[in-house]
């Protein structure tokens, strides 16, 4: 039986051997929720990058550029980190280069894995189906916040553990802790997260609408995976039955 484990911060990745594993990179608020939304809205490819300058350079390649630092859209870029900015035809048929405070880092620091899947509550079931198919040991890599643990990514890990419960074993207590947390919170995730650091930190930015949206489950049948130097949606390219 394959195992599932949870890494609470990219800074802890040195504790894990990613070789032969499937990583699920998650930044519920908001980077991976936004990437999933972008694919659902017809984006072609997404280039997650770590630095602002590198991201800016993708404009020459015809990409839309997206950048966020500390919750705010960085100056001079086309898009920020709100899923709503990627709707209404804004990204259909376009390649996007994106850098965010935490989420893009979690993806890029996981490159040693056999497979990197981008997860969010919005595409939870698509991720579950893919992991069952892959049958590899799974490591959920929580983006956290600047190296620190956060609640929202751990809740996603718990939701994933709950849905895979019957066919994955737990290697460490982290998976069990995430599961217990999710089971405590799932009746009302918005309420549970009211005192969380993300909500308190970004309260002044009035992104409540984003938070509620990012906590919705199974909205999109989208499966972003890392291929060579970019994310592609496996559902769109026909490698997964929709
Ligand atoms: O844009 C977001 O919601 C966060 C902002 S912060 O770093 O948590 O302040 O960035 P993300 O990279 O999506 O975690
Ligand atoms: Mg985040």
XYZ file of N, CA, C and O in Angstrom, residues 50-230:
724
model
N 10.268 31.746 -9.026
C 10.455 32.197 -7.639
C 10.699 33.708 -7.523
O 10.351 34.311 -6.522
N 11.315 34.304 -8.556
C 11.731 35.703 -8.409
C 10.948 36.640 -9.329
O 10.591 36.286 -10.456
N 10.770 37.861 -8.853
C 10.027 38.870 -9.622
C 10.679 39.155 -10.972
O 10.005 39.226 -12.005
N 12.017 39.309 -10.971
C 12.708 39.677 -12.216
C 12.585 38.586 -13.275
O 12.388 38.865 -14.467
N 12.718 37.330 -12.832
C 12.578 36.215 -13.763
C 11.171 36.215 -14.370
O 10.981 36.002 -15.569
N 10.207 36.487 -13.527
C 8.809 36.494 -13.975
C 8.594 37.593 -15.025
O 7.994 37.367 -16.078
N 9.129 38.755 -14.747
C 9.002 39.894 -15.665
C 9.537 39.530 -17.057
O 8.967 39.897 -18.074
N 10.625 38.744 -17.080
C 11.274 38.373 -18.345
C 10.378 37.544 -19.265
O 10.582 37.517 -20.484
N 9.373 36.891 -18.694
C 8.492 36.055 -19.506
C 7.576 36.874 -20.425
O 6.974 36.335 -21.346
N 7.478 38.169 -20.166
C 6.646 39.027 -21.033
C 7.167 38.975 -22.462
O 6.390 38.974 -23.430
N 8.496 38.901 -22.612
C 9.107 38.848 -23.965
C 8.701 37.611 -24.737
O 8.761 37.574 -25.957
N 8.292 36.576 -24.001
C 7.862 35.331 -24.640
C 6.354 35.323 -24.891
O 5.760 34.294 -25.209
N 5.738 36.467 -24.704
C 4.300 36.573 -24.982
C 3.418 36.123 -23.837
O 2.196 35.973 -24.009
N 4.019 35.886 -22.664
C 3.230 35.438 -21.516
C 2.559 36.616 -20.807
O 3.117 37.714 -20.765
N 1.424 36.340 -20.200
C 0.903 37.253 -19.196
C 1.801 37.078 -17.972
O 2.231 35.948 -17.683
N 2.088 38.143 -17.260
C 2.918 38.016 -16.065
C 2.072 38.311 -14.826
O 1.266 39.252 -14.825
N 2.271 37.480 -13.794
C 1.483 37.631 -12.564
C 2.436 37.632 -11.383
O 3.324 36.776 -11.301
N 2.256 38.571 -10.476
C 3.154 38.624 -9.323
C 2.440 39.185 -8.107
O 1.691 40.174 -8.198
N 2.703 38.550 -6.989
C 2.156 38.988 -5.700
C 3.237 38.888 -4.643
O 4.040 37.958 -4.643
N 3.312 39.888 -3.779
C 4.158 39.811 -2.594
C 3.352 40.340 -1.418
O 2.755 41.414 -1.513
N 3.301 39.552 -0.349
C 2.555 39.927 0.850
C 1.097 40.286 0.557
O 0.552 41.222 1.137
N 0.524 39.547 -0.373
C -0.904 39.703 -0.652
C -1.239 40.757 -1.695
O -2.379 40.861 -2.141
N -0.256 41.548 -2.102
C -0.535 42.670 -3.009
C 0.067 42.401 -4.385
O 1.182 41.872 -4.493
N -0.667 42.780 -5.439
C -0.155 42.638 -6.803
C 1.092 43.514 -6.951
O 1.071 44.693 -6.588
N 2.165 42.913 -7.458
C 3.400 43.687 -7.623
C 3.266 44.639 -8.818
O 2.626 44.304 -9.820
N 3.887 45.782 -8.677
C 3.769 46.829 -9.699
C 4.363 46.397 -11.043
O 5.421 45.755 -11.089
N 3.666 46.707 -12.117
C 4.204 46.448 -13.450
C 3.856 45.076 -14.008
O 4.312 44.711 -15.087
N 3.054 44.303 -13.290
C 2.657 42.980 -13.772
C 1.190 43.005 -14.210
O 0.412 43.866 -13.800
N 0.832 42.036 -15.065
C -0.531 42.031 -15.607
C -1.566 41.621 -14.562
O -2.694 42.120 -14.567
N -1.179 40.660 -13.717
C -2.143 40.059 -12.803
C -1.534 39.916 -11.420
O -0.309 39.880 -11.271
N -2.408 39.775 -10.400
C -1.944 39.485 -9.048
C -2.278 38.049 -8.690
O -2.125 37.144 -9.526
N -2.782 37.826 -7.486
C -2.966 36.471 -6.963
C -4.420 36.206 -6.574
O -4.682 35.334 -5.762
N -5.347 36.984 -7.146
C -6.761 36.725 -6.857
C -7.345 35.857 -7.958
O -7.238 36.197 -9.142
N -8.002 34.749 -7.596
C -8.591 33.909 -8.654
C -9.583 34.667 -9.529
O -9.726 34.371 -10.725
N -10.229 35.678 -8.969
C -11.246 36.401 -9.748
C -10.638 37.208 -10.897
O -11.299 37.497 -11.875
N -9.351 37.534 -10.783
C -8.697 38.292 -11.862
C -8.426 37.415 -13.079
O -8.078 37.915 -14.150
N -8.583 36.106 -12.900
C -8.274 35.167 -13.981
C -9.545 34.696 -14.681
O -9.517 33.753 -15.480
N -10.654 35.342 -14.380
C -11.948 34.937 -14.951
C -12.341 35.863 -16.093
O -11.572 36.723 -16.489
N -13.520 35.642 -16.633
C -14.099 36.509 -17.676
C -13.227 36.623 -18.919
O -13.088 37.705 -19.495
N -12.608 35.522 -19.312
C -11.841 35.522 -20.567
C -10.480 36.167 -20.473
O -9.769 36.292 -21.471
N -10.064 36.575 -19.256
C -8.789 37.300 -19.114
C -7.568 36.463 -19.465
O -6.521 37.006 -19.825
N -7.673 35.137 -19.306
C -6.476 34.302 -19.496
C -6.672 33.200 -20.533
O -5.763 32.400 -20.769
N -7.832 33.141 -21.164
C -8.126 32.050 -22.105
C -7.087 32.008 -23.226
O -6.782 33.032 -23.861
N -6.513 30.832 -23.448
C -5.540 30.651 -24.526
C -4.177 31.256 -24.269
O -3.312 31.247 -25.148
N -3.950 31.751 -23.053
C -2.684 32.447 -22.769
C -1.754 31.603 -21.891
O -2.195 30.789 -21.092
N -0.456 31.824 -22.068
C 0.539 31.301 -21.137
C 0.732 32.351 -20.035
O 0.706 33.563 -20.318
N 0.932 31.873 -18.816
C 1.078 32.793 -17.677
C 2.347 32.445 -16.903
O 2.582 31.279 -16.574
N 3.151 33.448 -16.619
C 4.277 33.267 -15.685
C 3.843 33.898 -14.369
O 3.307 35.010 -14.352
N 4.044 33.177 -13.268
C 3.543 33.677 -11.977
C 4.565 33.483 -10.869
O 5.242 32.454 -10.808
N 4.675 34.480 -10.017
C 5.484 34.352 -8.800
C 4.661 34.881 -7.640
O 4.028 35.942 -7.736
N 4.633 34.110 -6.529
C 3.890 34.540 -5.339
C 4.786 34.356 -4.117
O 5.842 33.740 -4.193
N 4.326 34.852 -2.990
C 5.173 34.818 -1.791
C 5.551 33.394 -1.392
O 6.700 33.115 -1.060
N 4.579 32.484 -1.435
C 4.822 31.139 -0.899
C 4.584 30.008 -1.908
O 5.360 29.053 -1.984
N 3.500 30.093 -2.668
C 3.045 28.955 -3.466
C 3.992 28.532 -4.577
O 4.262 27.335 -4.766
N 4.524 29.481 -5.300
C 5.394 29.114 -6.422
C 6.689 28.488 -5.906
O 7.276 27.611 -6.534
N 7.098 28.893 -4.721
C 8.274 28.325 -4.064
C 8.059 26.841 -3.735
O 8.927 26.007 -3.964
N 6.887 26.532 -3.208
C 6.575 25.129 -2.852
C 6.662 24.237 -4.087
O 7.167 23.112 -4.028
N 6.211 24.738 -5.215
C 6.244 23.938 -6.453
C 7.688 23.750 -6.909
O 8.143 22.631 -7.146
N 8.428 24.839 -6.997
C 9.772 24.759 -7.571
C 10.760 23.999 -6.681
O 11.692 23.382 -7.196
N 10.531 24.026 -5.381
C 11.434 23.299 -4.484
C 11.125 21.805 -4.440
O 11.832 21.038 -3.793
N 10.094 21.389 -5.159
C 9.700 19.968 -5.184
C 10.127 19.272 -6.472
O 9.687 18.151 -6.752
N 10.975 19.919 -7.251
C 11.288 19.389 -8.590
C 11.953 18.021 -8.620
O 11.968 17.373 -9.658
N 12.485 17.554 -7.492
C 13.120 16.224 -7.477
C 12.090 15.090 -7.461
O 12.443 13.923 -7.605
N 10.831 15.432 -7.292
C 9.788 14.393 -7.216
C 9.537 13.757 -8.579
O 9.829 14.348 -9.630
N 8.964 12.574 -8.559
C 8.591 11.879 -9.800
C 7.473 12.640 -10.512
O 7.442 12.761 -11.732
N 6.553 13.171 -9.736
C 5.395 13.906 -10.271
C 5.073 15.029 -9.303
O 5.112 14.826 -8.091
N 4.785 16.218 -9.841
C 4.268 17.300 -8.981
C 2.874 17.639 -9.472
O 2.676 17.974 -10.648
N 1.924 17.543 -8.569
C 0.539 17.891 -8.871
C 0.205 19.144 -8.080
O 0.607 19.258 -6.914
N -0.511 20.069 -8.712
C -0.924 21.276 -8.001
C -2.338 21.064 -7.460
O -3.267 20.796 -8.217
N -2.451 21.177 -6.132
C -3.734 20.891 -5.492
C -4.337 22.101 -4.820
O -3.628 23.020 -4.384
N -5.665 22.067 -4.744
C -6.434 23.086 -4.034
C -7.781 22.432 -3.707
O -8.114 21.391 -4.284
N -8.544 23.025 -2.789
C -9.882 22.462 -2.558
C -10.690 22.477 -3.862
O -11.504 21.592 -4.112
N -10.443 23.470 -4.691
C -11.213 23.633 -5.935
C -11.092 22.428 -6.861
O -11.996 22.143 -7.633
N -9.960 21.713 -6.838
C -9.786 20.538 -7.720
C -9.460 19.275 -6.912
O -8.799 18.367 -7.415
N -9.948 19.229 -5.689
C -9.586 18.141 -4.770
C -9.842 16.750 -5.369
O -8.972 15.882 -5.353
N -11.039 16.525 -5.909
C -11.348 15.173 -6.393
C -10.487 14.787 -7.598
O -10.095 13.629 -7.740
N -10.182 15.750 -8.463
C -9.297 15.458 -9.607
C -7.922 14.997 -9.108
O -7.329 14.063 -9.665
N -7.442 15.625 -8.050
C -6.145 15.230 -7.462
C -6.251 13.833 -6.860
O -5.380 12.979 -7.073
N -7.326 13.578 -6.133
C -7.536 12.254 -5.517
C -7.524 11.167 -6.591
O -6.830 10.153 -6.469
N -8.278 11.378 -7.661
C -8.361 10.370 -8.724
C -6.978 10.100 -9.333
O -6.611 8.963 -9.602
N -6.226 11.160 -9.538
C -4.901 11.027 -10.151
C -3.954 10.252 -9.234
O -3.201 9.398 -9.693
N -4.006 10.549 -7.948
C -3.102 9.870 -7.001
C -3.435 8.382 -6.908
O -2.542 7.542 -6.798
N -4.708 8.044 -6.975
C -5.101 6.626 -6.964
C -4.526 5.918 -8.190
O -4.043 4.804 -8.110
N -4.603 6.598 -9.299
C -4.101 6.049 -10.567
C -2.584 5.862 -10.533
O -2.050 4.849 -10.953
N -1.877 6.876 -10.009
C -0.405 6.845 -9.984
C 0.138 5.733 -9.096
O 1.157 5.124 -9.402
N -0.529 5.555 -7.936
C -0.117 4.522 -6.983
C 1.328 4.705 -6.468
O 2.039 3.735 -6.252
N 1.757 5.943 -6.313
C 3.082 6.246 -5.751
C 2.906 6.719 -4.300
O 1.813 7.165 -3.926
N 3.984 6.670 -3.524
C 3.956 7.334 -2.219
C 3.735 8.829 -2.457
O 4.292 9.406 -3.395
N 2.932 9.429 -1.581
C 2.542 10.839 -1.769
C 3.113 11.694 -0.647
O 3.070 11.300 0.518
N 3.626 12.859 -1.020
C 3.995 13.868 -0.026
C 3.236 15.153 -0.353
O 3.386 15.703 -1.450
N 2.396 15.588 0.581
C 1.721 16.881 0.405
C 2.687 17.950 0.897
O 3.124 17.902 2.056
N 3.041 18.874 0.017
C 3.948 19.957 0.402
C 3.131 21.235 0.602
O 2.621 21.826 -0.360
N 2.967 21.596 1.866
C 2.211 22.808 2.205
C 3.106 24.031 1.978
O 4.247 24.048 2.466
N 2.582 25.027 1.298
C 3.389 26.226 1.036
C 3.662 26.987 2.334
O 4.695 27.623 2.487
N 2.689 26.916 3.273
C 2.861 27.646 4.532
C 3.006 29.137 4.289
O 2.563 29.675 3.259
N 3.634 29.794 5.232
C 3.877 31.236 5.057
C 5.301 31.578 5.485
O 5.647 31.459 6.655
N 6.100 31.943 4.486
C 7.499 32.324 4.746
C 8.189 31.311 5.671
O 8.823 31.684 6.660
N 7.991 30.034 5.361
C 8.657 28.982 6.122
C 7.865 28.457 7.308
O 8.211 27.434 7.889
N 6.801 29.183 7.661
C 6.019 28.787 8.841
C 4.826 27.904 8.456
O 4.302 27.989 7.350
N 4.376 27.124 9.410
C 3.151 26.320 9.308
C 1.953 27.244 9.067
O 1.897 28.348 9.593
N 0.984 26.786 8.280
C -0.302 27.494 8.258
C -1.469 26.518 8.294
O -1.324 25.333 7.994
N -2.622 27.034 8.705
C -3.790 26.170 8.884
C -4.405 25.741 7.562
O -4.763 24.573 7.381
N -4.522 26.680 6.610
C -5.325 26.371 5.417
C -4.717 25.263 4.563
O -5.436 24.408 4.032
N -3.401 25.253 4.423
C -2.779 24.197 3.604
C -2.835 22.852 4.327
O -2.985 21.792 3.699
N -2.742 22.893 5.654
C -2.854 21.659 6.447
C -4.273 21.093 6.347
O -4.460 19.870 6.275
N -5.264 21.972 6.315
C -6.650 21.502 6.156
C -6.830 20.801 4.812
O -7.496 19.760 4.722
N -6.216 21.352 3.777
C -6.290 20.679 2.466
C -5.636 19.297 2.556
O -6.182 18.310 2.051
N -4.475 19.216 3.205
C -3.794 17.921 3.344
C -4.708 16.935 4.058
O -4.811 15.765 3.663
N -5.417 17.414 5.083
C -6.339 16.553 5.824
C -7.492 16.073 4.954
O -7.909 14.909 5.042
N -7.986 16.938 4.106
C -9.086 16.553 3.195
C -8.616 15.472 2.225
O -9.345 14.522 1.919
N -7.391 15.620 1.779
C -6.820 14.632 0.849
C -6.640 13.285 1.564
O -6.995 12.227 1.021
N -6.117 13.332 2.769
C -5.931 12.106 3.553
C -7.290 11.429 3.774
O -7.418 10.208 3.620
N -8.306 12.221 4.096
C -9.643 11.647 4.336
C -10.143 10.890 3.115
O -10.650 9.784 3.208
N -9.955 11.500 1.930
C -10.486 10.854 0.714
C -9.645 9.664 0.266
O -10.123 8.835 -0.503
N -8.389 9.600 0.722
C -7.523 8.492 0.290
C -7.357 7.429 1.385
O -6.611 6.460 1.223
N -8.083 7.642 2.454
C -7.972 6.827 3.660
C -7.955 5.312 3.428
O -7.198 4.591 4.062
N -8.781 4.857 2.487
C -8.952 3.410 2.303
C -7.759 2.745 1.612
O -7.592 1.540 1.710
N -6.930 3.529 0.898
C -5.902 2.854 0.100
C -4.487 3.414 0.264
O -3.596 3.081 -0.504
N -4.297 4.298 1.262
C -2.954 4.828 1.557
C -2.681 4.658 3.051
O -3.572 4.828 3.871
N -1.430 4.340 3.381
C -1.078 4.244 4.801
C -0.415 5.559 5.233
O 0.035 6.338 4.391
N -0.363 5.811 6.535
C 0.283 7.030 7.032
C 1.686 6.696 7.472
O 1.880 5.839 8.328
N 2.634 7.433 6.905
C 4.017 7.163 7.289
C 4.333 7.818 8.645
O 4.935 7.233 9.511
N 3.888 9.059 8.777
C 4.185 9.792 10.019
C 2.914 10.399 10.600
O 1.885 10.426 9.937
N 3.019 10.932 11.799
C 1.842 11.515 12.458
C 1.326 12.764 11.751
O 0.199 13.199 12.005
N 2.140 13.366 10.880
C 1.697 14.605 10.220
C 0.404 14.376 9.434
O -0.492 15.230 9.437
N 0.277 13.223 8.773
C -0.936 12.948 7.994
C -2.140 12.807 8.918
O -3.233 13.321 8.621
N -1.927 12.157 10.033
C -2.997 11.956 11.016
C -3.414 13.300 11.628
O -4.600 13.581 11.820
N -2.427 14.133 11.929
C -2.710 15.451 12.513
C -3.538 16.291 11.540
O -4.503 16.957 11.924
N -3.157 16.235 10.253
C -3.896 17.000 9.232
C -5.330 16.472 9.123
O -6.283 17.255 9.016
N -5.475 15.150 9.164
C -6.805 14.547 9.075
C -7.676 14.980 10.259
O -8.826 15.407 10.076
N -7.144 14.911 11.473
C -7.926 15.294 12.659
C -8.326 16.768 12.589
O -9.436 17.144 12.949
N -7.393 17.583 12.107
C -7.689 19.020 12.009
C -8.833 19.255 11.022
O -9.769 20.013 11.296
N -8.744 18.584 9.873
C -9.784 18.762 8.848
C -11.134 18.286 9.379
O -12.164 18.944 9.172
N -11.131 17.158 10.079
C -12.397 16.621 10.574
C -13.024 17.544 11.615
O -14.235 17.635 11.729
N -12.198 18.262 12.332
C -12.700 19.237 13.311
C -13.269 20.472 12.611
O -14.226 21.071 13.074
N -12.671 20.811 11.480
C -12.969 22.104 10.839
C -13.978 22.037 9.709
O -14.566 23.050 9.325
N -14.204 20.872 9.135
C -14.842 20.823 7.812
C -16.291 21.291 7.764
O -16.757 21.689 6.698
N -16.976 21.308 8.910
C -18.363 21.794 8.899
C -18.432 23.241 8.433
O -19.379 23.652 7.777
N -17.410 24.035 8.772
C -17.406 25.452 8.400
C -15.956 25.955 8.346
O -15.440 26.518 9.309
N -15.333 25.755 7.196
C -13.907 26.116 7.069
C -13.697 27.626 7.187
O -12.686 28.069 7.725
N -14.641 28.393 6.675
C -14.480 29.857 6.732
C -14.423 30.313 8.190
O -13.543 31.090 8.587
N -15.348 29.801 8.990
C -15.393 30.152 10.416
C -14.121 29.668 11.126
O -13.517 30.384 11.908
N -13.709 28.422 10.797
C -12.529 27.845 11.444
C -11.288 28.697 11.189
O -10.412 28.815 12.046
N -11.232 29.285 9.990
C -10.023 30.038 9.613
C -10.078 31.514 10.015
O -9.144 32.264 9.736
N -11.172 31.898 10.687
C -11.335 33.324 11.004
C -10.137 33.892 11.787
O -9.736 35.033 11.573
N -9.575 33.100 12.669
C -8.438 33.574 13.477
C -7.085 33.196 12.876
O -6.035 33.390 13.498
N -7.096 32.618 11.673
C -5.836 32.163 11.070
C -4.961 33.359 10.683
O -5.443 34.472 10.490
N -3.679 33.084 10.533
C -2.743 34.185 10.257
C -3.035 34.849 8.912
O -2.960 36.066 8.782
N -3.400 34.035 7.892
C -3.660 34.624 6.573
C -4.822 35.604 6.636
O -4.736 36.723 6.128
N -5.905 35.172 7.290
C -7.095 36.034 7.359
C -6.776 37.300 8.147
O -7.107 38.411 7.727
N -6.078 37.155 9.267
C -5.750 38.345 10.074
C -4.778 39.268 9.341
O -4.948 40.479 9.301
N -3.787 38.644 8.687
C -2.742 39.435 8.017
C -3.289 40.246 6.855
O -2.895 41.380 6.621
N -4.226 39.615 6.123
C -4.684 40.273 4.896
C -6.094 40.867 5.022
O -6.701 41.227 4.026
N -6.572 40.984 6.260
C -7.915 41.507 6.491
C -8.117 42.873 5.837
O -9.119 43.141 5.196
N -7.085 43.710 5.938
C -7.189 45.073 5.411
C -7.310 45.092 3.884
O -7.717 46.089 3.303
N -6.939 43.979 3.251
C -7.014 43.932 1.776
C -8.409 43.533 1.294
O -8.679 43.542 0.095
N -9.278 43.199 2.231
C -10.664 42.831 1.913
C -10.737 41.743 0.847
O -11.357 41.935 -0.202
N -10.084 40.630 1.134
C -10.117 39.522 0.182
C -11.024 38.380 0.681
O -10.809 37.222 0.372
N -12.055 38.737 1.460
C -12.957 37.714 2.026
C -13.606 36.872 0.932
O -13.794 35.672 1.077
N -13.948 37.554 -0.169
C -14.575 36.848 -1.301
C -13.615 35.778 -1.840
O -14.008 34.658 -2.136
N -12.340 36.111 -1.937
C -11.325 35.156 -2.409
C -11.238 33.960 -1.460
O -11.174 32.811 -1.884
N -11.227 34.262 -0.159
C -11.064 33.194 0.836
C -12.239 32.221 0.754
O -12.048 31.004 0.680
N -13.441 32.753 0.711
C -14.625 31.871 0.620
C -14.566 31.026 -0.645
O -14.864 29.841 -0.622
N -14.176 31.650 -1.749
C -14.097 30.915 -3.018
C -13.041 29.799 -2.941
O -13.291 28.660 -3.346
N -11.876 30.113 -2.429
C -10.767 29.137 -2.379
C -11.060 27.950 -1.464
O -10.396 26.925 -1.558
N -12.048 28.096 -0.577
C -12.380 26.994 0.340
C -13.486 26.093 -0.207
O -13.861 25.107 0.426
N -14.013 26.437 -1.377
C -15.051 25.571 -1.987
C -14.403 24.298 -2.532
O -13.316 24.332 -3.091
N -15.082 23.175 -2.372
C -14.533 21.876 -2.785
C -15.048 21.472 -4.174
O -16.224 21.659 -4.497
N -14.163 20.870 -4.967
C -14.553 20.177 -6.206
C -15.324 21.063 -7.189
O -16.338 20.661 -7.753
N -14.842 22.241 -7.376
C -15.485 23.163 -8.324
C -15.012 22.869 -9.749
O -15.774 22.959 -10.700
N -13.743 22.495 -9.890
C -13.165 22.333 -11.232
C -12.558 20.950 -11.434
O -11.875 20.421 -10.556
N -12.763 20.412 -12.624
C -12.077 19.177 -13.017
C -10.823 19.586 -13.798
O -10.805 19.593 -15.026
N -9.812 19.943 -13.031
C -8.568 20.475 -13.592
C -7.422 19.771 -12.866
O -7.497 19.541 -11.666
N -6.373 19.413 -13.595
C -5.270 18.708 -12.954
C -3.922 19.264 -13.409
O -3.279 18.717 -14.315
N -3.460 20.345 -12.784
C -2.161 20.911 -13.183
C -1.017 20.026 -12.694
O -0.949 19.697 -11.508
N -0.141 19.645 -13.610
C 1.051 18.865 -13.230
C 2.280 19.514 -13.864
O 2.189 20.185 -14.895
N 3.410 19.277 -13.229
C 4.682 19.840 -13.687
C 5.233 18.984 -14.817
O 5.374 17.767 -14.663
N 5.505 19.619 -15.952
C 6.134 18.919 -17.067
C 7.303 19.760 -17.573
O 7.075 20.853 -18.111
N 8.547 19.283 -17.360
C 9.788 19.933 -17.792
C 10.007 21.276 -17.106
O 10.745 21.358 -16.154
N 9.358 22.331 -17.576
C 9.593 23.657 -17.012
C 8.297 24.422 -16.769
O 8.300 25.625 -16.583
N 7.167 23.698 -16.799
C 5.868 24.397 -16.727
C 4.779 23.497 -16.175
O 4.958 22.275 -16.089
